[in-house]
């Protein structure tokens, strides 16, 4: 199944997005609803809340008075953290149960107001953030929930700010317009990304990179890599000895094919062929069929074997190179990246070479440049630079 994390600041219109996704066919797990369930009357969760905050947080019927509790925790960070320590583990456990009960081909949307704050982004295949101007959110909170401006501002300040949510977001839906416009954006996302993404994950199918002209340098590539790396780290844990952003998109200012290259270091390729491959596929990074290796530097030294995975996300092509830590291929990928970062002249020369070769063979993209003799010359230059600078990977 595809797991989507949905979040947004209070008053952003996240619930409207959730409702539209359900209309399209998503399975919704509402974290607020689950949070109420785990502290319902008679639960051990409610008993622990009362033990922490006294029975002043109960109403006349013995149920949790959420307004009274909110008045305590939103004004006191330590109190909020005590409450989170009680509720969050229970919410996670119940969420896991509900997810497991969904159909194997489901698109499961977790509506989690504090997704970013509690560090859940890497646990999803994709994170969707609803973003709305603060002024609009304040108006909505006063109109729809009867909040005073001071209370609404406190609630907004207690959550992550827009910049932090955007950094965690694979998709940002702006909700400053009409409801119809928001629905159109959700429908487009559903058709073009979520449905094919789910199918690709289930079929373990890799999305091929479009063989197009080089894209201009994108300042968001490192941020996109960071989200991918966090998911890979979550999936692999300590089996990934190291994860690095490599290739052209890892070199600031360098035009490249819009594909993020990621290198995962493992102890052995036997490890890469075991459960690790399944865990990557389940996280949205299926194995690319076939045998894969890198051309050695300098030439004639035997090929450098590796494993190659890609992305199931139709909107984010990835080449995920699994190499043995400290192997020649692993070292070379890091050496070339760092040398090009450090040497603007060679960076410019590499860009000219890429443009010439892509023009000559557009079907190969910039991945078709690796066998050009320039790379053997660059390898020697990079090794000299490494010795002069005492570079180590």
CSV table of C-alpha atoms in Angstrom, one decimal:
chain,number,residue,atom,x,y,z
A,1,UNK,CA,0.0,0.0,0.0
A,2,UNK,CA,1.0,3.6,-0.3
A,3,UNK,CA,1.4,5.6,3.0
A,4,UNK,CA,0.8,9.3,2.7
A,5,UNK,CA,1.4,11.7,5.6
A,6,UNK,CA,-0.9,14.7,5.5
A,7,UNK,CA,-0.3,17.8,7.7
A,8,UNK,CA,-0.7,21.5,7.9
A,9,UNK,CA,-1.0,24.2,10.4
A,10,UNK,CA,-4.1,24.7,12.4
A,11,UNK,CA,-6.7,26.4,10.3
A,12,UNK,CA,-5.0,25.6,7.0
A,13,UNK,CA,-7.8,23.5,5.5
A,14,UNK,CA,-6.1,20.2,6.0
A,15,UNK,CA,-9.5,18.6,6.8
A,16,UNK,CA,-10.9,19.7,3.5
A,17,UNK,CA,-8.0,18.0,1.7
A,18,UNK,CA,-8.5,14.8,3.7
A,19,UNK,CA,-12.2,14.7,2.9
A,20,UNK,CA,-11.5,15.1,-0.8
A,21,UNK,CA,-8.9,12.3,-0.7
A,22,UNK,CA,-11.5,10.1,0.9
A,23,UNK,CA,-13.9,10.9,-1.9
A,24,UNK,CA,-11.3,9.8,-4.4
A,25,UNK,CA,-10.9,6.5,-2.6
A,26,UNK,CA,-8.2,7.0,0.1
A,27,UNK,CA,-8.3,5.3,3.5
A,28,UNK,CA,-8.1,8.0,6.1
A,29,UNK,CA,-6.6,7.6,9.5
A,30,UNK,CA,-7.3,10.8,11.5
A,31,UNK,CA,-4.7,11.2,14.2
A,32,UNK,CA,-7.0,13.6,16.2
A,33,UNK,CA,-9.7,11.0,16.2
A,34,UNK,CA,-7.3,8.3,17.2
A,35,UNK,CA,-5.9,10.6,19.9
A,36,UNK,CA,-9.5,10.9,21.3
A,37,UNK,CA,-10.0,7.2,21.2
A,38,UNK,CA,-6.9,6.4,23.2
A,39,UNK,CA,-8.0,8.7,26.1
A,40,UNK,CA,-11.7,7.8,26.0
A,41,UNK,CA,-13.4,7.0,29.3
A,42,UNK,CA,-12.2,3.7,30.8
A,43,UNK,CA,-8.9,3.6,29.0
A,44,UNK,CA,-5.5,3.4,30.6
A,45,UNK,CA,-4.5,6.5,28.5
A,46,UNK,CA,-7.1,8.6,30.3
A,47,UNK,CA,-6.0,7.3,33.7
A,48,UNK,CA,-2.4,8.3,32.9
A,49,UNK,CA,-3.4,11.8,31.8
A,50,UNK,CA,-5.4,12.3,35.0
A,51,UNK,CA,-2.4,11.1,37.1
A,52,UNK,CA,-0.2,13.6,35.3
A,53,UNK,CA,-2.5,16.6,35.3
A,54,UNK,CA,-5.1,15.9,38.0
A,55,UNK,CA,-8.9,15.4,37.6
A,56,UNK,CA,-9.2,19.1,36.8
A,57,UNK,CA,-8.9,18.0,33.1
A,58,UNK,CA,-12.1,15.9,33.4
A,59,UNK,CA,-15.6,17.1,32.7
A,60,UNK,CA,-18.7,16.4,34.8
A,61,UNK,CA,-19.2,13.0,33.1
A,62,UNK,CA,-15.6,11.9,33.7
A,63,UNK,CA,-14.5,12.3,30.1
A,64,UNK,CA,-11.5,14.3,29.1
A,65,UNK,CA,-12.2,18.0,29.0
A,66,UNK,CA,-10.0,18.8,26.0
A,67,UNK,CA,-10.4,22.6,26.4
A,68,UNK,CA,-9.2,22.4,30.0
A,69,UNK,CA,-6.3,20.2,29.1
A,70,UNK,CA,-5.5,22.4,26.1
A,71,UNK,CA,-5.3,25.5,28.3
A,72,UNK,CA,-2.7,23.8,30.4
A,73,UNK,CA,-0.5,22.2,27.8
A,74,UNK,CA,-0.5,24.9,25.1
A,75,UNK,CA,0.9,27.4,27.5
A,76,UNK,CA,3.6,25.1,29.0
A,77,UNK,CA,6.0,23.3,26.8
A,78,UNK,CA,7.0,20.8,29.5
A,79,UNK,CA,3.4,20.0,30.1
A,80,UNK,CA,2.8,19.5,26.4
A,81,UNK,CA,5.7,17.1,26.3
A,82,UNK,CA,4.3,15.1,29.2
A,83,UNK,CA,1.0,14.8,27.4
A,84,UNK,CA,2.8,13.7,24.2
A,85,UNK,CA,4.7,11.0,26.1
A,86,UNK,CA,1.4,9.6,27.2
A,87,UNK,CA,-0.6,9.8,24.0
A,88,UNK,CA,1.8,9.5,21.1
A,89,UNK,CA,2.9,5.9,21.7
A,90,UNK,CA,-0.7,4.9,22.0
A,91,UNK,CA,-1.7,6.8,18.8
A,92,UNK,CA,1.2,5.2,16.9
A,93,UNK,CA,0.2,1.7,18.0
A,94,UNK,CA,-3.5,2.2,17.1
A,95,UNK,CA,-2.4,3.8,13.8
A,96,UNK,CA,-0.4,0.7,13.0
A,97,UNK,CA,-3.4,-1.5,13.6
A,98,UNK,CA,-5.6,0.6,11.3
A,99,UNK,CA,-3.0,0.6,8.6
A,100,UNK,CA,-2.5,-3.1,8.7
A,101,UNK,CA,-6.3,-3.5,8.3
A,102,UNK,CA,-6.4,-1.6,5.0
A,103,UNK,CA,-6.4,-3.4,1.7
A,104,UNK,CA,-3.0,-4.3,0.1
A,105,UNK,CA,-3.7,-1.8,-2.7
A,106,UNK,CA,-4.9,1.0,-0.5
A,107,UNK,CA,-3.7,4.6,-0.5
A,108,UNK,CA,-3.6,5.2,3.3
A,109,UNK,CA,-3.6,8.9,4.3
A,110,UNK,CA,-2.5,9.7,7.8
A,111,UNK,CA,-3.9,13.1,8.8
A,112,UNK,CA,-1.4,14.1,11.5
A,113,UNK,CA,-1.4,17.8,12.7
A,114,UNK,CA,2.0,17.3,14.4
A,115,UNK,CA,3.7,15.1,11.8
A,116,UNK,CA,6.7,17.4,11.4
A,117,UNK,CA,7.0,18.3,15.1
A,118,UNK,CA,7.3,14.6,16.2
A,119,UNK,CA,9.6,13.6,13.3
A,120,UNK,CA,7.2,11.2,11.4
A,121,UNK,CA,8.0,12.4,7.9
A,122,UNK,CA,10.5,9.6,7.0
A,123,UNK,CA,7.9,6.9,7.8
A,124,UNK,CA,5.7,7.8,4.8
A,125,UNK,CA,6.2,7.3,1.1
A,126,UNK,CA,5.1,10.9,0.6
A,127,UNK,CA,4.3,13.9,2.8
A,128,UNK,CA,1.6,16.3,1.7
A,129,UNK,CA,1.5,19.7,3.4
A,130,UNK,CA,-1.4,22.1,3.2
A,131,UNK,CA,-0.2,25.7,3.4
A,132,UNK,CA,-2.3,28.8,4.0
A,133,UNK,CA,-1.5,32.4,4.9
A,134,UNK,CA,-1.5,33.0,8.7
A,135,UNK,CA,-4.0,35.9,8.3
A,136,UNK,CA,-6.4,33.5,6.6
A,137,UNK,CA,-5.9,30.9,9.3
A,138,UNK,CA,-6.6,33.4,12.0
A,139,UNK,CA,-9.9,34.4,10.3
A,140,UNK,CA,-10.9,30.7,9.9
A,141,UNK,CA,-10.2,29.9,13.5
A,142,UNK,CA,-12.2,32.8,14.8
A,143,UNK,CA,-15.1,32.1,12.4
A,144,UNK,CA,-15.2,28.3,12.5
A,145,UNK,CA,-14.0,27.5,16.1
A,146,UNK,CA,-14.8,30.7,18.0
A,147,UNK,CA,-11.2,31.2,19.1
A,148,UNK,CA,-10.0,34.6,20.2
A,149,UNK,CA,-7.2,36.0,18.2
A,150,UNK,CA,-4.8,35.6,21.2
A,151,UNK,CA,-5.7,31.9,21.5
A,152,UNK,CA,-5.4,31.3,17.8
A,153,UNK,CA,-2.0,32.9,17.7
A,154,UNK,CA,-0.8,30.7,20.6
A,155,UNK,CA,-2.0,27.6,18.8
A,156,UNK,CA,-0.3,28.6,15.6
A,157,UNK,CA,3.0,29.4,17.5
A,158,UNK,CA,2.9,26.1,19.2
A,159,UNK,CA,3.2,24.3,15.9
A,160,UNK,CA,6.0,24.1,13.3
A,161,UNK,CA,6.3,27.2,11.1
A,162,UNK,CA,5.6,27.1,7.4
A,163,UNK,CA,9.3,26.9,6.5
A,164,UNK,CA,9.8,23.8,8.6
A,165,UNK,CA,6.8,22.1,7.2
A,166,UNK,CA,7.8,22.9,3.6
A,167,UNK,CA,11.2,21.3,4.2
A,168,UNK,CA,9.4,18.1,5.1
A,169,UNK,CA,7.0,18.3,2.2
A,170,UNK,CA,7.1,16.3,-1.0
A,171,UNK,CA,4.0,18.2,-2.1
A,172,UNK,CA,2.7,21.6,-0.9
A,173,UNK,CA,-0.9,22.4,-1.6
A,174,UNK,CA,-1.6,26.1,-1.2
A,175,UNK,CA,-5.1,26.8,0.2
A,176,UNK,CA,-5.5,30.5,-0.2
A,177,UNK,CA,-8.2,30.3,-2.9
A,178,UNK,CA,-11.5,28.7,-3.4
A,179,UNK,CA,-12.6,25.2,-2.3
A,180,UNK,CA,-13.1,24.3,-5.9
A,181,UNK,CA,-9.5,25.2,-6.7
A,182,UNK,CA,-8.3,23.1,-3.8
A,183,UNK,CA,-10.4,20.1,-4.9
A,184,UNK,CA,-8.9,20.5,-8.4
A,185,UNK,CA,-5.4,20.4,-7.0
A,186,UNK,CA,-6.1,17.3,-4.9
A,187,UNK,CA,-7.8,15.5,-7.9
A,188,UNK,CA,-4.7,16.2,-10.1
A,189,UNK,CA,-2.4,14.9,-7.4
A,190,UNK,CA,-4.5,11.8,-7.0
A,191,UNK,CA,-4.5,11.0,-10.7
A,192,UNK,CA,-1.0,11.9,-11.6
A,193,UNK,CA,1.0,10.9,-8.6
A,194,UNK,CA,-0.7,9.0,-5.8
A,195,UNK,CA,-2.5,6.3,-7.9
A,196,UNK,CA,0.5,5.5,-10.1
A,197,UNK,CA,2.8,5.6,-7.1
A,198,UNK,CA,0.7,3.1,-5.2
A,199,UNK,CA,0.7,0.8,-8.2
A,200,UNK,CA,4.4,1.1,-8.7
A,201,UNK,CA,5.1,0.3,-5.0
A,202,UNK,CA,2.9,-2.8,-5.2
A,203,UNK,CA,4.3,-4.0,-8.5
A,204,UNK,CA,7.9,-3.1,-7.4
A,205,UNK,CA,8.2,-1.1,-10.6
A,206,UNK,CA,10.8,1.6,-11.1
A,207,UNK,CA,9.9,4.9,-12.7
A,208,UNK,CA,12.3,5.5,-15.6
A,209,UNK,CA,14.0,8.9,-15.8
A,210,UNK,CA,12.8,11.0,-18.7
A,211,UNK,CA,15.7,11.4,-21.2
A,212,UNK,CA,15.4,15.1,-21.7
A,213,UNK,CA,17.7,18.1,-22.0
A,214,UNK,CA,19.7,19.0,-18.9
A,215,UNK,CA,17.8,20.8,-16.3
A,216,UNK,CA,19.1,24.1,-14.9
A,217,UNK,CA,20.6,23.8,-11.5
A,218,UNK,CA,17.9,23.4,-8.9
A,219,UNK,CA,18.7,24.8,-5.4
A,220,UNK,CA,16.1,22.4,-3.9
A,221,UNK,CA,17.9,19.2,-5.0
A,222,UNK,CA,19.8,18.9,-1.7
A,223,UNK,CA,16.6,19.3,0.3
A,224,UNK,CA,14.9,16.7,-1.9
A,225,UNK,CA,17.9,14.4,-1.3
A,226,UNK,CA,17.6,14.9,2.5
A,227,UNK,CA,14.0,13.7,2.4
A,228,UNK,CA,14.9,10.6,0.4
A,229,UNK,CA,17.9,9.8,2.6
A,230,UNK,CA,15.7,10.1,5.7
A,231,UNK,CA,13.3,7.5,4.3
A,232,UNK,CA,16.1,5.2,3.3
A,233,UNK,CA,17.6,5.5,6.7
A,234,UNK,CA,14.3,4.7,8.3
A,235,UNK,CA,13.9,1.6,6.1
A,236,UNK,CA,17.4,0.3,6.5
A,237,UNK,CA,18.5,1.4,10.0
A,238,UNK,CA,22.1,0.4,10.8
A,239,UNK,CA,22.4,-1.8,7.7
A,240,UNK,CA,23.0,1.4,5.7
A,241,UNK,CA,26.6,2.2,6.9
A,242,UNK,CA,26.5,5.5,5.2
A,243,UNK,CA,24.1,7.4,2.8
A,244,UNK,CA,25.4,10.2,0.5
A,245,UNK,CA,24.1,12.5,-2.1
A,246,UNK,CA,26.3,11.9,-5.2
A,247,UNK,CA,26.2,12.7,-8.9
A,248,UNK,CA,25.6,16.0,-10.6
A,249,UNK,CA,22.6,17.1,-8.5
A,250,UNK,CA,25.0,17.0,-5.5
A,251,UNK,CA,27.2,19.6,-7.0
A,252,UNK,CA,25.8,23.2,-6.4
A,253,UNK,CA,25.3,25.2,-9.5
A,254,UNK,CA,25.7,22.3,-12.0
A,255,UNK,CA,23.0,21.6,-14.5
A,256,UNK,CA,21.9,18.0,-14.6
A,257,UNK,CA,19.3,15.5,-15.6
A,258,UNK,CA,16.6,15.9,-12.9
A,259,UNK,CA,17.4,12.6,-11.2
A,260,UNK,CA,18.6,12.4,-7.6
A,261,UNK,CA,21.6,10.0,-7.2
A,262,UNK,CA,21.9,8.4,-3.8
A,263,UNK,CA,24.7,6.2,-2.6
A,264,UNK,CA,24.1,3.6,0.1
A,265,UNK,CA,27.1,1.9,1.7
A,266,UNK,CA,26.7,-1.6,2.9
A,267,UNK,CA,29.0,-4.3,4.3
A,268,UNK,CA,28.7,-6.6,1.3
A,269,UNK,CA,26.7,-7.1,-1.8
A,270,UNK,CA,25.4,-10.3,-0.3
A,271,UNK,CA,23.7,-8.0,2.3
A,272,UNK,CA,22.3,-5.9,-0.5
A,273,UNK,CA,20.7,-9.0,-2.0
A,274,UNK,CA,18.9,-10.1,1.2
A,275,UNK,CA,16.1,-8.5,3.2
A,276,UNK,CA,17.7,-5.0,2.6
A,277,UNK,CA,16.4,-5.1,-1.0
A,278,UNK,CA,12.9,-5.9,0.1
A,279,UNK,CA,13.0,-3.1,2.7
A,280,UNK,CA,14.1,-0.6,0.1
A,281,UNK,CA,11.3,-1.8,-2.3
A,282,UNK,CA,8.7,-1.5,0.4
A,283,UNK,CA,9.9,2.1,1.2
A,284,UNK,CA,9.4,3.0,-2.5
A,285,UNK,CA,12.8,2.2,-3.9
A,286,UNK,CA,12.5,-1.0,-6.0
A,287,UNK,CA,15.5,-2.9,-7.4
A,288,UNK,CA,16.2,-2.2,-11.1
A,289,UNK,CA,16.3,-5.5,-12.9
A,290,UNK,CA,19.6,-6.7,-14.4
A,291,UNK,CA,23.3,-6.7,-13.5
A,292,UNK,CA,24.9,-3.4,-12.7
A,293,UNK,CA,28.5,-2.1,-12.4
A,294,UNK,CA,30.6,1.0,-12.8
A,295,UNK,CA,33.4,1.5,-15.3
A,296,UNK,CA,36.7,1.4,-13.3
A,297,UNK,CA,39.1,4.3,-13.1
A,298,UNK,CA,41.6,4.1,-14.7
A,299,UNK,CA,40.2,1.8,-17.3
A,300,UNK,CA,41.2,-1.9,-17.5
A,301,UNK,CA,41.0,-2.8,-13.8
A,302,UNK,CA,37.9,-4.9,-13.9
A,303,UNK,CA,34.4,-3.7,-13.4
A,304,UNK,CA,33.1,-2.4,-10.1
A,305,UNK,CA,29.9,-4.3,-9.2
A,306,UNK,CA,27.0,-2.7,-7.4
A,307,UNK,CA,23.2,-3.0,-7.0
A,308,UNK,CA,20.9,-0.4,-8.4
A,309,UNK,CA,17.5,0.7,-7.2
A,310,UNK,CA,15.2,3.4,-8.5
A,311,UNK,CA,12.1,5.2,-7.3
A,312,UNK,CA,8.4,4.2,-7.5
A,313,UNK,CA,7.4,7.9,-7.3
A,314,UNK,CA,6.4,9.1,-10.7
A,315,UNK,CA,7.3,12.6,-9.8
A,316,UNK,CA,10.8,12.0,-8.3
A,317,UNK,CA,13.1,9.8,-10.3
A,318,UNK,CA,16.0,8.4,-8.3
A,319,UNK,CA,19.1,6.3,-9.0
A,320,UNK,CA,20.0,4.6,-5.8
A,321,UNK,CA,23.5,3.0,-6.0
A,322,UNK,CA,24.2,0.3,-3.4
A,323,UNK,CA,28.0,-0.2,-3.1
A,324,UNK,CA,30.3,-1.8,-0.6
A,325,UNK,CA,31.7,0.7,1.9
A,326,UNK,CA,35.3,1.6,1.1
A,327,UNK,CA,35.2,-0.1,-2.3
A,328,UNK,CA,36.8,1.7,-5.3
A,329,UNK,CA,33.4,2.5,-6.8
A,330,UNK,CA,32.1,3.9,-3.5
A,331,UNK,CA,35.2,6.0,-3.1
A,332,UNK,CA,35.2,7.3,-6.6
A,333,UNK,CA,31.6,8.6,-6.5
A,334,UNK,CA,32.5,10.7,-3.4
A,335,UNK,CA,35.9,11.8,-4.8
A,336,UNK,CA,34.4,13.1,-8.1
A,337,UNK,CA,31.6,14.9,-6.3
A,338,UNK,CA,33.9,16.6,-3.9
A,339,UNK,CA,36.5,17.5,-6.5
A,340,UNK,CA,33.8,19.1,-8.7
A,341,UNK,CA,32.5,21.0,-5.8
A,342,UNK,CA,36.0,22.4,-5.1
A,343,UNK,CA,37.2,23.1,-8.6
A,344,UNK,CA,35.0,25.6,-10.6
A,345,UNK,CA,37.1,25.1,-13.8
A,346,UNK,CA,36.6,21.4,-13.9
A,347,UNK,CA,33.0,21.9,-13.0
A,348,UNK,CA,32.6,24.1,-16.1
A,349,UNK,CA,34.5,21.7,-18.3
A,350,UNK,CA,32.3,18.9,-17.1
A,351,UNK,CA,29.1,20.9,-17.9
A,352,UNK,CA,30.3,21.6,-21.4
A,353,UNK,CA,31.1,17.9,-21.9
A,354,UNK,CA,27.6,16.9,-20.6
A,355,UNK,CA,25.9,19.3,-23.0
A,356,UNK,CA,27.9,18.1,-26.0
A,357,UNK,CA,27.2,14.4,-25.2
A,358,UNK,CA,23.5,14.9,-24.5
A,359,UNK,CA,23.1,16.9,-27.7
A,360,UNK,CA,24.7,14.0,-29.6
A,361,UNK,CA,22.8,11.2,-27.8
A,362,UNK,CA,19.7,12.7,-26.1
A,363,UNK,CA,18.2,9.2,-25.5
A,364,UNK,CA,21.1,8.5,-23.1
A,365,UNK,CA,20.7,11.6,-20.9
A,366,UNK,CA,23.7,12.8,-18.9
A,367,UNK,CA,24.1,9.2,-17.6
A,368,UNK,CA,25.6,8.4,-21.0
A,369,UNK,CA,28.8,10.4,-20.4
A,370,UNK,CA,30.5,8.0,-18.0
A,371,UNK,CA,32.6,6.2,-20.7
A,372,UNK,CA,34.1,9.4,-22.2
A,373,UNK,CA,37.9,9.6,-21.9
A,374,UNK,CA,37.4,12.9,-20.0
A,375,UNK,CA,36.5,10.8,-16.9
A,376,UNK,CA,39.9,9.0,-16.9
A,377,UNK,CA,41.6,12.4,-17.0
A,378,UNK,CA,39.3,13.8,-14.3
A,379,UNK,CA,40.1,10.8,-12.1
A,380,UNK,CA,43.8,11.6,-12.3
A,381,UNK,CA,43.2,15.3,-11.5
A,382,UNK,CA,40.9,14.3,-8.6
A,383,UNK,CA,43.4,11.9,-7.2
A,384,UNK,CA,46.1,14.7,-7.3
A,385,UNK,CA,43.7,17.1,-5.6
A,386,UNK,CA,42.9,14.5,-2.9
A,387,UNK,CA,46.6,14.0,-2.2
A,388,UNK,CA,47.2,17.7,-2.1
A,389,UNK,CA,44.3,18.5,0.2
A,390,UNK,CA,44.5,15.3,2.3
A,391,UNK,CA,40.9,14.4,1.2
A,392,UNK,CA,39.3,11.4,2.7
A,393,UNK,CA,35.7,10.2,2.0
